[in-house]
Coordinates of C-alpha atoms and ligand atoms in Angstrom, one line a residue:
M24 CA -27.5 32.3 -11.2
E25 CA -23.9 31.6 -11.8
T26 CA -22.3 29.3 -14.5
L27 CA -19.0 27.8 -13.4
E28 CA -16.5 25.5 -15.0
F29 CA -15.5 22.0 -13.7
Q30 CA -11.9 21.6 -12.7
S31 CA -10.0 19.9 -15.5
E32 CA -9.6 16.6 -13.8
A33 CA -13.3 16.5 -12.9
R34 CA -14.0 17.2 -16.6
Q35 CA -11.9 14.3 -17.7
L36 CA -13.7 12.0 -15.3
L37 CA -17.1 13.2 -16.4
Q38 CA -16.2 12.5 -20.0
L39 CA -15.4 9.0 -19.0
M40 CA -18.8 8.7 -17.4
I41 CA -20.7 10.2 -20.2
H42 CA -19.0 8.0 -22.8
S43 CA -19.3 5.3 -20.2
I44 CA -16.6 2.8 -20.4
Y45 CA -18.2 1.3 -17.3
S46 CA -20.6 -1.5 -18.3
N47 CA -22.4 -1.9 -15.0
K48 CA -24.5 1.3 -15.0
D49 CA -26.8 0.2 -12.2
T50 CA -24.1 1.1 -9.7
F51 CA -24.9 4.8 -9.9
L52 CA -27.8 4.2 -7.5
R53 CA -25.4 2.5 -5.0
E54 CA -23.2 5.6 -5.1
L55 CA -26.1 8.0 -4.5
I56 CA -27.5 5.9 -1.6
S57 CA -24.0 5.6 -0.2
N58 CA -23.6 9.4 -0.3
A59 CA -27.0 9.9 1.3
S60 CA -26.3 7.3 4.0
D61 CA -23.0 9.1 4.8
A62 CA -24.9 12.4 5.0
L63 CA -27.3 11.0 7.5
D64 CA -24.4 9.6 9.6
K65 CA -22.7 13.0 9.5
L66 CA -25.8 14.9 10.6
R67 CA -26.4 12.6 13.5
L68 CA -22.8 12.9 14.6
E69 CA -23.0 16.7 14.2
T70 CA -26.0 17.0 16.5
F71 CA -24.0 15.2 19.2
R72 CA -21.3 17.7 18.9
D73 CA -23.4 20.8 18.5
K74 CA -26.5 20.7 20.7
D75 CA -27.8 24.0 19.1
L76 CA -27.8 22.7 15.6
D77 CA -31.1 23.5 13.9
A78 CA -31.8 20.1 12.5
D79 CA -34.5 17.4 12.9
I80 CA -33.1 13.9 13.4
S81 CA -36.3 12.2 14.4
D82 CA -36.8 10.4 11.1
L83 CA -33.6 10.2 9.2
H84 CA -34.1 8.3 6.0
I85 CA -33.5 8.1 2.3
T86 CA -36.4 8.3 -0.2
I87 CA -36.4 7.3 -3.9
E88 CA -39.0 8.8 -6.2
A89 CA -39.5 7.8 -9.8
D90 CA -41.6 9.8 -12.3
T91 CA -42.3 7.7 -15.3
E92 CA -43.9 10.6 -17.3
Q93 CA -41.0 13.0 -16.8
R94 CA -38.5 10.2 -16.8
T95 CA -36.8 11.4 -13.7
L96 CA -35.4 9.6 -10.7
T97 CA -34.8 11.4 -7.4
V98 CA -32.8 10.3 -4.4
R99 CA -33.5 12.4 -1.4
D100 CA -32.0 12.4 2.1
N101 CA -32.6 14.6 5.2
G102 CA -29.0 14.5 6.2
I103 CA -26.2 17.1 6.6
G104 CA -26.6 18.7 3.2
M105 CA -24.0 21.1 1.7
T106 CA -23.3 24.8 1.8
R107 CA -22.7 26.7 -1.5
E108 CA -19.0 26.4 -0.9
D109 CA -19.3 22.7 -0.2
V110 CA -21.1 22.2 -3.5
V111 CA -18.5 24.0 -5.5
R112 CA -15.6 22.3 -3.7
L113 CA -17.1 18.8 -3.5
I114 CA -19.1 18.5 -6.7
G115 CA -17.1 20.8 -9.0
T116 CA -13.7 19.5 -8.2
I117 CA -12.1 16.2 -7.3
A118 CA -10.0 16.7 -4.2
K119 CA -9.0 13.1 -3.8
S120 CA -5.3 12.5 -3.6
G121 CA -4.1 10.5 -6.5
T122 CA -6.6 11.7 -9.1
A123 CA -4.0 12.8 -11.6
E124 CA -2.1 9.5 -11.1
F125 CA -5.4 7.6 -11.5
L126 CA -6.3 9.3 -14.8
R127 CA -2.9 8.7 -16.1
K128 CA -3.1 5.0 -15.3
L129 CA -6.6 4.8 -16.8
K130 CA -5.3 6.1 -20.1
E131 CA -2.5 3.6 -20.2
S132 CA -4.5 0.6 -19.1
D133 CA -7.1 -1.6 -20.8
Q134 CA -8.5 -2.6 -17.4
S135 CA -10.3 0.7 -17.0
Q136 CA -13.2 -1.1 -15.2
D137 CA -11.1 -2.3 -12.4
L138 CA -9.3 1.0 -12.0
I139 CA -12.4 3.1 -12.0
G140 CA -13.9 0.9 -9.4
Q141 CA -10.9 1.3 -7.3
F142 CA -11.2 5.0 -7.4
G143 CA -14.8 5.0 -6.3
I144 CA -16.9 6.4 -9.0
G145 CA -19.1 8.6 -6.8
F146 CA -21.5 11.2 -7.7
Y147 CA -20.3 11.6 -11.3
S148 CA -21.5 8.1 -12.1
T149 CA -25.0 9.6 -12.4
F150 CA -24.0 10.9 -15.8
M151 CA -23.8 7.3 -17.0
V152 CA -27.6 7.2 -16.9
A153 CA -28.7 10.8 -17.0
D154 CA -28.4 13.7 -19.6
K155 CA -28.9 16.2 -16.8
V156 CA -28.6 16.2 -13.1
T157 CA -30.1 18.6 -10.6
L158 CA -29.0 18.7 -7.0
V159 CA -30.8 20.8 -4.3
T160 CA -29.2 20.9 -0.9
R161 CA -29.2 22.8 2.3
H162 CA -26.8 22.7 5.3
P163 CA -28.2 23.3 8.7
H164 CA -25.9 26.2 9.2
S165 CA -27.5 28.2 6.4
A166 CA -31.0 29.4 5.9
Q167 CA -30.8 29.3 2.2
G168 CA -30.4 26.3 0.0
V169 CA -28.4 25.8 -3.2
R170 CA -29.5 24.4 -6.6
W171 CA -26.8 22.9 -8.8
E172 CA -27.4 21.7 -12.3
S173 CA -25.3 20.3 -15.1
T174 CA -25.4 18.2 -18.2
G175 CA -21.9 16.9 -17.4
E176 CA -20.3 18.9 -20.1
S177 CA -17.7 21.4 -19.1
T178 CA -19.9 23.7 -17.0
Y179 CA -22.5 23.7 -14.3
T180 CA -24.9 26.3 -12.9
I181 CA -25.4 27.2 -9.3
E182 CA -27.9 29.4 -7.6
D183 CA -29.4 30.1 -4.1
V184 CA -32.9 28.9 -3.5
E185 CA -35.4 29.7 -0.7
D186 CA -37.3 26.9 1.1
A187 CA -35.0 24.1 0.5
P188 CA -35.7 21.3 2.9
Q189 CA -33.1 19.8 5.2
G190 CA -30.6 17.6 3.4
T191 CA -30.0 16.8 -0.3
S192 CA -32.0 15.7 -3.3
V193 CA -30.4 14.5 -6.5
T194 CA -32.7 14.4 -9.5
L195 CA -31.6 12.5 -12.6
H196 CA -33.1 13.3 -16.0
L197 CA -32.8 9.8 -17.3
K198 CA -31.5 8.8 -20.7
P199 CA -33.9 6.6 -22.6
A200 CA -33.7 2.9 -21.6
D201 CA -31.4 1.0 -24.0
A202 CA -30.8 -2.7 -23.4
E203 CA -27.8 -2.8 -25.8
D204 CA -26.1 -0.1 -23.8
N205 CA -27.0 -1.8 -20.4
L206 CA -29.3 1.1 -19.6
A207 CA -32.3 -0.2 -17.8
D208 CA -35.6 1.6 -17.2
Y209 CA -34.6 3.2 -13.9
T210 CA -38.1 4.5 -13.3
S211 CA -39.3 0.9 -12.8
T212 CA -40.2 0.1 -9.2
A213 CA -39.1 -3.5 -9.7
K214 CA -35.7 -2.4 -11.1
I215 CA -35.1 0.1 -8.4
T216 CA -36.0 -2.4 -5.7
E217 CA -33.7 -5.0 -7.2
I218 CA -30.7 -2.7 -7.3
V219 CA -31.3 -1.5 -3.8
K220 CA -31.6 -5.0 -2.5
R221 CA -28.5 -6.1 -4.3
Y222 CA -26.2 -3.2 -3.4
S223 CA -27.5 -1.4 -0.5
D224 CA -29.5 -3.8 1.7
F225 CA -27.2 -3.4 4.6
I226 CA -27.4 0.4 4.8
T227 CA -28.4 1.2 8.3
W228 CA -30.9 3.9 7.4
P229 CA -34.3 3.2 5.9
V230 CA -34.5 3.4 2.1
R231 CA -38.1 4.2 1.1
L232 CA -39.8 3.7 -2.3
E233 CA -43.5 4.6 -2.6
D234 CA -43.7 4.7 1.3
K235 CA -42.3 1.2 1.6
E236 CA -39.0 0.4 3.2
I237 CA -37.1 -1.7 0.7
N238 CA -33.8 -2.5 2.5
S239 CA -33.5 -5.0 5.4
R240 CA -30.9 -2.7 7.2
K241 CA -29.3 -5.7 8.8
A242 CA -25.7 -5.1 9.8
L243 CA -23.8 -8.0 8.2
W244 CA -21.5 -8.3 11.1
A245 CA -24.4 -8.9 13.4
R246 CA -25.9 -11.8 11.3
P247 CA -24.7 -15.4 11.7
S248 CA -21.9 -16.1 9.2
S249 CA -23.8 -18.9 7.7
E250 CA -26.6 -16.6 6.6
V251 CA -24.4 -14.0 4.8
T252 CA -23.6 -14.7 1.2
E253 CA -20.3 -14.0 -0.5
E254 CA -22.1 -11.5 -2.7
E255 CA -23.4 -9.6 0.3
Y256 CA -19.9 -9.4 1.8
A257 CA -18.6 -8.2 -1.5
E258 CA -21.2 -5.5 -1.9
F259 CA -20.6 -4.3 1.6
Y260 CA -16.9 -4.3 1.0
R261 CA -17.4 -2.2 -2.1
H262 CA -19.5 0.2 -0.1
I263 CA -16.9 0.9 2.5
S264 CA -13.7 0.6 0.5
H265 CA -14.7 2.0 -2.9
D266 CA -12.9 -0.9 -4.4
W267 CA -14.7 -2.4 -7.3
N268 CA -13.2 -5.8 -6.9
A269 CA -14.4 -8.5 -4.5
P270 CA -12.3 -8.8 -1.4
L271 CA -9.6 -11.4 -1.3
E272 CA -10.5 -12.6 2.2
T273 CA -13.2 -11.8 4.7
I274 CA -12.5 -12.0 8.4
R275 CA -15.1 -12.1 11.2
M276 CA -14.4 -11.7 14.9
Q277 CA -16.5 -11.6 17.9
A278 CA -15.5 -10.8 21.5
E279 CA -17.8 -11.3 24.4
G280 CA -17.4 -10.4 28.0
T281 CA -16.6 -7.1 29.6
F282 CA -15.7 -5.4 26.4
E283 CA -18.0 -6.7 23.7
Y284 CA -17.4 -6.0 20.0
Q285 CA -17.8 -7.5 16.6
A286 CA -15.5 -7.0 13.7
L287 CA -15.8 -7.6 10.0
L288 CA -12.6 -7.1 8.1
F289 CA -11.5 -7.5 4.5
L290 CA -8.2 -8.0 2.8
P291 CA -8.0 -6.4 -0.7
S292 CA -7.1 -8.2 -3.9
Q293 CA -5.5 -4.9 -5.2
A294 CA -3.4 -2.4 -3.3
P295 CA -5.3 0.8 -2.5
L296 CA -4.1 3.6 -4.8
D297 CA -3.0 5.7 -1.9
L298 CA -1.0 2.8 -0.2
F299 CA 2.3 4.7 -0.5
M300 CA 1.1 8.2 -0.7
R301 CA 1.8 10.7 2.0
E302 CA -1.8 11.5 2.7
R303 CA -3.0 7.9 2.8
K304 CA -5.9 6.7 4.8
R305 CA -5.9 3.9 7.2
G306 CA -8.1 2.2 9.8
V307 CA -11.5 0.7 9.8
Q308 CA -14.9 2.1 10.4
L309 CA -16.0 2.4 14.0
Y310 CA -19.6 1.7 15.0
V311 CA -21.0 1.8 18.4
K312 CA -24.0 -0.4 18.9
R313 CA -24.8 -0.4 15.1
V314 CA -24.5 3.3 14.8
F315 CA -21.8 4.7 12.6
V316 CA -19.3 6.8 14.5
M317 CA -16.2 7.4 12.4
D318 CA -14.3 6.4 9.2
D319 CA -10.6 5.6 9.1
C320 CA -10.3 4.9 12.8
E321 CA -6.5 4.9 13.1
A322 CA -6.5 3.7 16.6
L323 CA -7.8 0.3 15.5
M324 CA -5.2 -0.6 12.8
P325 CA -1.5 0.0 12.7
E326 CA 0.1 1.9 9.9
Y327 CA 1.5 -1.2 8.2
L328 CA -2.0 -2.8 8.0
R329 CA -3.5 0.2 6.4
F330 CA -4.9 -1.9 3.5
V331 CA -7.2 -3.7 5.8
K332 CA -10.8 -2.3 5.5
G333 CA -13.8 -3.1 7.5
V334 CA -16.0 -2.4 10.5
V335 CA -15.6 -2.7 14.2
D336 CA -18.8 -2.4 16.2
A337 CA -18.2 -1.9 19.9
Q338 CA -20.9 -2.1 22.6
D339 CA -19.5 0.0 25.4
L340 CA -18.2 3.2 23.9
S341 CA -19.7 6.6 23.9
L342 CA -21.2 7.7 20.5
N343 CA -19.3 11.0 20.6
V344 CA -15.9 9.4 21.5
S345 CA -13.1 11.4 19.9
R346 CA -10.0 10.2 18.0
E347 CA -7.8 11.4 20.8
I348 CA -9.7 9.4 23.5
L349 CA -9.6 6.3 21.3
Q350 CA -5.8 6.6 21.0
Q351 CA -5.4 6.4 24.7
D352 CA -8.2 4.0 25.7
R353 CA -6.9 0.8 27.1
Q354 CA -9.8 -1.3 25.9
I355 CA -9.3 0.0 22.4
Q356 CA -5.6 -0.9 22.6
L357 CA -6.5 -4.4 23.6
M358 CA -9.0 -4.6 20.8
R359 CA -6.4 -3.4 18.3
R360 CA -3.9 -6.0 19.5
R361 CA -6.5 -8.7 18.9
L362 CA -7.5 -7.4 15.5
V363 CA -3.8 -7.3 14.4
K364 CA -3.2 -10.8 15.6
K365 CA -6.3 -12.0 13.8
V366 CA -5.2 -10.4 10.6
L367 CA -1.7 -11.8 10.8
S368 CA -3.0 -15.3 11.6
T369 CA -5.5 -15.2 8.8
I370 CA -2.7 -14.3 6.3
K371 CA -0.6 -17.1 7.8
S372 CA -3.4 -19.7 7.1
M373 CA -3.8 -18.3 3.6
M374 CA -0.2 -19.3 2.9
T375 CA -1.1 -22.9 3.3
D376 CA -4.8 -23.0 2.5
K377 CA -5.0 -20.5 -0.3
P378 CA -1.5 -20.0 -1.7
E379 CA -2.7 -18.2 -4.7
S380 CA -4.7 -15.6 -2.7
Y381 CA -1.7 -15.3 -0.5
A382 CA 0.6 -14.7 -3.4
T383 CA -1.8 -12.0 -4.7
L384 CA -2.0 -10.3 -1.3
W385 CA 1.8 -10.3 -1.0
R386 CA 2.4 -8.9 -4.4
E387 CA -0.1 -6.1 -3.8
V388 CA 0.7 -5.1 -0.2
G389 CA 3.7 -7.1 0.9
A390 CA 5.9 -4.0 0.9
A391 CA 3.5 -2.3 3.4
I392 CA 3.4 -5.4 5.6
K393 CA 7.2 -5.4 5.9
E394 CA 7.1 -2.0 7.5
G395 CA 5.6 -3.9 10.4
L396 CA 8.9 -5.6 11.0
I397 CA 10.2 -2.2 12.2
Q398 CA 7.0 -0.7 13.7
D399 CA 5.5 -3.7 15.5
T400 CA 8.2 -5.5 17.6
E401 CA 5.6 -7.4 19.6
N402 CA 4.5 -9.2 16.5
R403 CA 7.8 -9.4 14.7
D404 CA 7.9 -13.2 14.6
A405 CA 4.4 -13.4 13.3
I406 CA 5.1 -10.9 10.6
L407 CA 8.3 -12.6 9.6
A408 CA 6.4 -15.8 9.2
I409 CA 4.0 -14.3 6.6
C410 CA 6.7 -12.5 4.6
S411 CA 7.9 -13.7 1.2
F412 CA 11.2 -12.8 -0.5
A413 CA 12.8 -13.2 -3.9
S414 CA 15.7 -15.6 -3.7
T415 CA 18.4 -17.3 -5.7
H416 CA 16.4 -20.5 -5.4
S417 CA 13.9 -19.5 -8.1
A418 CA 13.7 -16.7 -10.6
D419 CA 10.0 -16.0 -10.2
E420 CA 8.7 -17.7 -7.1
P421 CA 9.2 -15.9 -3.9
T422 CA 10.0 -17.9 -0.8
S423 CA 8.9 -17.8 2.8
L424 CA 11.6 -18.0 5.5
A425 CA 10.2 -21.3 6.7
Q426 CA 10.7 -22.7 3.1
Y427 CA 14.2 -21.2 3.0
V428 CA 15.1 -22.9 6.3
E429 CA 13.8 -26.2 5.1
R430 CA 16.2 -26.0 2.1
M431 CA 19.3 -25.0 4.1
K432 CA 22.3 -27.1 3.3
E433 CA 24.2 -29.4 5.7
G434 CA 26.5 -27.1 7.7
Q435 CA 24.7 -23.9 6.7
E436 CA 24.1 -21.9 9.9
H437 CA 22.7 -18.6 8.7
I438 CA 20.0 -17.2 6.5
Y439 CA 21.9 -15.2 3.9
Y440 CA 20.6 -12.2 2.1
M441 CA 21.7 -9.3 0.1
T442 CA 20.0 -5.9 -0.4
G443 CA 20.4 -3.8 -3.5
D444 CA 18.7 -1.9 -6.3
S445 CA 17.7 -4.7 -8.5
R446 CA 17.8 -8.5 -8.8
A447 CA 20.3 -8.2 -11.7
T448 CA 22.8 -6.2 -9.7
I449 CA 22.6 -8.6 -6.8
E450 CA 22.9 -11.7 -8.9
N451 CA 25.9 -10.3 -10.7
S452 CA 27.7 -9.0 -7.6
P453 CA 30.9 -10.8 -6.6
H454 CA 29.6 -11.1 -3.0
L455 CA 27.5 -14.0 -4.2
E456 CA 30.3 -16.2 -5.6
A457 CA 31.3 -18.3 -2.6
L458 CA 27.7 -18.9 -1.6
R459 CA 26.9 -19.9 -5.1
A460 CA 29.9 -22.3 -5.1
K461 CA 28.5 -23.9 -1.9
D462 CA 25.0 -23.9 -3.4
Y463 CA 23.7 -21.8 -0.5
E464 CA 20.5 -19.9 -1.2
V465 CA 20.5 -16.1 -0.8
L466 CA 17.5 -13.9 -0.4
I467 CA 17.4 -11.0 -2.8
L468 CA 16.0 -7.9 -1.1
T469 CA 15.3 -5.0 -3.5
D470 CA 12.4 -3.1 -1.8
P471 CA 13.6 0.2 -0.3
I472 CA 12.0 -0.9 3.0
D473 CA 14.2 -4.0 3.0
E474 CA 17.2 -1.8 3.8
M475 CA 15.4 -0.6 6.9
W476 CA 14.1 -3.8 8.5
V477 CA 17.0 -6.1 8.0
D478 CA 18.9 -4.2 10.7
S479 CA 16.1 -4.6 13.3
V480 CA 15.5 -8.3 12.7
P481 CA 18.3 -10.5 14.1
A482 CA 17.0 -14.0 13.4
F483 CA 14.2 -16.2 12.3
D484 CA 13.6 -19.6 13.9
G485 CA 16.9 -19.3 15.7
K486 CA 18.8 -18.7 12.5
Q487 CA 20.7 -15.5 12.3
L488 CA 20.0 -13.3 9.3
Q489 CA 23.3 -12.4 7.7
S490 CA 24.1 -10.0 4.9
I491 CA 26.6 -11.4 2.4
A492 CA 27.8 -7.9 1.7
K493 CA 28.6 -7.0 5.2
G494 CA 31.0 -8.2 7.9
Q495 CA 32.9 -11.4 7.6
V496 CA 31.1 -14.2 5.8
D497 CA 32.3 -17.4 7.5
L498 CA 32.0 -20.2 5.1
E499 CA 35.2 -22.0 5.5
T500 CA 36.2 -25.4 6.9
E501 CA 38.9 -25.6 9.6
E502 CA 41.5 -26.6 7.0
E503 CA 40.6 -23.7 4.8
K504 CA 40.9 -21.5 7.8
S505 CA 44.5 -22.4 8.6
A506 CA 45.5 -22.2 5.0
N507 CA 44.0 -18.7 4.9
E508 CA 45.9 -17.7 8.0
E509 CA 49.1 -18.7 6.3
R510 CA 48.1 -16.6 3.3
E511 CA 47.2 -13.6 5.5
K512 CA 50.8 -13.6 6.7
D513 CA 52.2 -14.0 3.3
F514 CA 50.0 -11.1 2.0
A515 CA 50.4 -8.9 5.1
D516 CA 52.8 -6.3 3.5
L517 CA 50.8 -6.0 0.4
L518 CA 47.6 -5.5 2.3
T519 CA 49.1 -2.8 4.5
W520 CA 50.5 -1.0 1.5
L521 CA 47.2 -1.2 -0.4
A522 CA 45.3 0.1 2.6
E523 CA 47.6 3.2 2.7
T524 CA 47.5 3.7 -1.1
L525 CA 43.6 3.5 -1.2
S526 CA 43.1 5.2 2.2
E527 CA 41.0 7.9 0.7
N528 CA 38.4 5.3 -0.4
V529 CA 38.6 2.3 1.9
K530 CA 39.2 1.7 5.6
Q531 CA 40.7 -1.7 5.3
V532 CA 42.0 -4.2 2.8
R533 CA 41.8 -7.9 3.5
L534 CA 41.7 -11.3 1.9
S535 CA 38.3 -12.6 1.0
T536 CA 36.6 -15.9 1.5
R537 CA 33.6 -15.0 -0.4
L538 CA 35.1 -14.7 -3.9
T539 CA 35.8 -17.5 -6.4
T540 CA 36.0 -15.9 -9.8
S541 CA 36.2 -12.1 -9.2
P542 CA 39.5 -10.5 -8.2
A543 CA 38.0 -8.2 -5.6
C544 CA 34.8 -6.9 -3.9
I545 CA 33.9 -4.2 -1.5
V546 CA 32.0 -5.0 1.7
G547 CA 30.7 -3.1 4.6
D548 CA 31.2 -3.6 8.3
T549 CA 28.2 -5.2 10.1
H550 CA 26.8 -1.9 11.2
D551 CA 27.7 0.2 8.2
L552 CA 25.0 1.8 6.0
T553 CA 24.6 -0.1 2.8
P554 CA 25.4 1.8 -0.4
T555 CA 21.6 1.8 -1.3
L556 CA 20.7 3.2 2.0
E557 CA 23.4 5.8 1.8
K558 CA 22.1 6.9 -1.5
M559 CA 18.5 7.1 -0.1
Y560 CA 19.6 9.2 2.8
R561 CA 21.6 11.5 0.6
A562 CA 18.6 11.8 -1.8
M563 CA 16.5 12.9 1.1
G564 CA 19.0 15.7 1.7
Q565 CA 20.7 14.2 4.8
E566 CA 24.3 15.2 5.3
L567 CA 26.4 12.1 5.8
P568 CA 30.2 11.7 6.4
Q569 CA 31.9 9.7 3.7
I570 CA 31.4 6.1 4.4
K571 CA 34.5 4.0 3.8
R572 CA 34.1 0.3 3.3
I573 CA 36.4 -2.7 3.1
L574 CA 38.2 -4.0 0.0
E575 CA 38.5 -7.7 -0.1
L576 CA 40.9 -9.5 -2.5
N577 CA 40.6 -13.0 -3.9
P578 CA 44.1 -14.4 -3.3
T579 CA 43.6 -17.2 -5.8
H580 CA 42.8 -14.8 -8.7
P581 CA 45.6 -14.5 -11.2
L582 CA 45.4 -10.7 -11.1
V583 CA 45.9 -10.7 -7.3
E584 CA 48.6 -13.3 -7.5
G585 CA 50.3 -11.2 -10.1
L586 CA 50.0 -8.1 -7.9
H587 CA 51.4 -10.0 -5.0
K588 CA 54.5 -11.0 -7.0
A589 CA 55.0 -7.6 -8.5
F590 CA 54.8 -6.0 -5.1
A591 CA 57.6 -8.3 -3.8
E592 CA 59.8 -7.3 -6.7
R593 CA 59.2 -3.5 -7.0
S594 CA 57.1 -2.3 -4.1
G595 CA 56.0 1.3 -4.1
S596 CA 56.1 2.0 -7.9
D597 CA 53.6 4.4 -9.3
E598 CA 52.4 1.8 -11.7
L599 CA 51.4 -0.5 -8.9
A600 CA 49.5 2.2 -7.2
E601 CA 47.5 2.6 -10.4
T602 CA 46.9 -1.1 -10.5
A603 CA 45.5 -0.8 -7.0
E604 CA 43.2 2.0 -8.1
L605 CA 42.0 0.0 -11.0
I606 CA 41.2 -3.1 -8.9
Y607 CA 39.3 -0.9 -6.5
G608 CA 37.3 0.7 -9.4
M609 CA 36.5 -2.7 -10.8
A610 CA 35.2 -4.0 -7.5
L611 CA 33.0 -0.9 -7.3
L612 CA 31.6 -1.4 -10.8
A613 CA 31.0 -5.1 -10.2
E614 CA 28.5 -4.3 -7.4
G615 CA 26.7 -1.7 -9.5
G616 CA 28.4 1.2 -7.7
E617 CA 29.5 4.5 -9.3
L618 CA 33.1 5.6 -9.7
G619 CA 34.2 8.7 -7.9
D620 CA 36.4 9.9 -10.8
A621 CA 35.3 7.9 -13.8
S622 CA 37.4 9.8 -16.3
R623 CA 40.6 9.0 -14.4
F624 CA 39.6 5.4 -14.2
V625 CA 39.1 5.3 -18.0
R626 CA 42.4 7.0 -18.7
L627 CA 44.3 4.5 -16.5
L628 CA 42.5 1.6 -18.1
A629 CA 43.1 2.9 -21.7
N630 CA 46.9 3.3 -20.9
R631 CA 47.0 -0.3 -19.8
L632 CA 45.1 -1.6 -22.8
E633 CA 47.3 0.3 -25.1
R634 CA 50.3 -1.6 -23.8
T635 CA 48.7 -5.0 -24.4
L636 CA 48.5 -4.3 -28.2
Ligands
ADP20 P1 -17.2 10.3 -2.5 O1 -18.6 9.9 -2.0 O2 -16.4 9.1 -2.9 O3 -16.4 11.2 -1.6 P2 -18.7 11.7 -4.4 O4 -18.3 12.3 -5.8 O5 -19.8 10.7 -4.5 O6 -17.4 11.1 -3.8 O7 -19.1 12.9 -3.5 C1 -18.2 13.9 -3.2 C2 -18.6 14.6 -1.9 O8 -19.8 15.3 -2.0 C3 -18.9 13.6 -0.8 O9 -17.7 13.2 -0.1 C4 -19.7 14.4 0.2 O10 -18.9 15.3 1.0 C5 -20.5 15.3 -0.8 N1 -21.8 14.7 -1.0 C6 -22.2 13.9 -2.0 N2 -23.5 13.6 -1.9 C7 -23.9 14.2 -0.7 C8 -25.2 14.2 0.0 N3 -26.3 13.5 -0.4 N4 -25.3 14.9 1.1 C9 -24.2 15.6 1.5 N5 -23.0 15.6 0.9 C10 -22.9 14.9 -0.2

């Protein structure tokens, strides 16, 4: 017999279970049955793949045995079981991505219940109700079984055993019942039946207690909608998603004809923890004629809808279909297209029918949905229609594009936006001035993904999307235009000289139509990288040539007027060149940018200030 230590993260999680911050202790049984059910699914799949596997699949089931005298409860399955290495790896450690992050959040949060549910409490939840847990298991590949035991403190013991039956049994040495602590008598047949009915009724394998089958095993997606309760949907959702919260929205679909399938999909009320992690999961569960075939079936859900959980049950697929085959199958592709359209149209109707649910969904997973604007060109318009963005219209209410278009002013042709690091930088940037003067609304795009999709989305509802920090912003009347042309001529020499003087930093200097109160701003050409994007690429280690942008001057600003006059009088002086540098530096600072040579800027500025005193 060997005594081993739990990995430190596992130990922390166990402590949480023992000192149970989680009030609903009944759920430990759901977790055990869920694991047993998975183990039965896995064994059946394995026998398809490996015809020589030494396993009996004639009566796969789960048994619950209670011993009132010994105060033990055993959950037994004749599924895939675990090898000794499996037990050490799966039970002694937590391999899930995001565990450290999760534990950190848990410490900082007072909503530990929600968080812990989101994580999926799993096998360790047994320590909420037991002082000691014994697990005996055998994998069909090994002749010997393994016995694992622990009190949930820092160590566990593990030893080989002869004669272990196929599968796994988990025996809980129960704590005394204690109503105050929400600890029921888990040896009571009535209590066990109640919990199984409530949480695990839909499990496709028989769950037996005293030789009676206590679950109805009905697949929810095969029952008429009218007969399934919200609560049943919610439990099923928890079973497949490991999210403790109820789903935000339930979607059912049915396709008849040559390729028959049923789908039951859920939208979450909280972003999955791994939503933006590298090793994130996606996809729904695939069943074939009520039989579980695979988890996380990527072929059925695109990357940007990775938060959608659920089940698709197809009639005409082979049970041992592989992921590779699924990726190429035409029927599967058609099915995926219909699932995607259904998810998008459901979100669309939420916008009008359930605005609060929509707002929650958008807050939690909107950044993922926006990836679809790049990935899924076929559905781009449908995706645009369900997007919301911060805007200058309201400080806290995001707006849809349709709402934006409704508010567009007389004569406004485009949908204006600006990308940047934060709302504050954008709001304070000089680029916004002329639009503000005209009372035009501007979308404030601050998600990193925004930088990516704006370039691939030309228009919404026939209205072009236009960055206010790029290209020429055309906001003038005909009169203003001819006045400007006059001015351009007047300023031509100054602009040429400035362009030469600042040639290391800018590629052009021109007069601006977007400024009202600032002297200058810096803008990009329509196809230039934005400063944020440039920063992102550089941070990712990409080599980029220096990107020069355009300096725009406000000809009505006293500083620019002064410069114009001074240039006519004494062109080419060093002092004027310094003024040019200062104006460029100010424009850079105004948009939240960084000065190339800050100490030089400060020195020039200090000199000037000195002379004013
Ligand atoms: P989760 O089920 O969320 O993965 P658990 O802590 O409940 O987390 O279980 C960890 C792993 O241990 C499971 O993923 C599974 O591989 C294995 N396991 C647990 N129970 C069983 C069982 N009854 N039979 C076979 N393997 C099991």
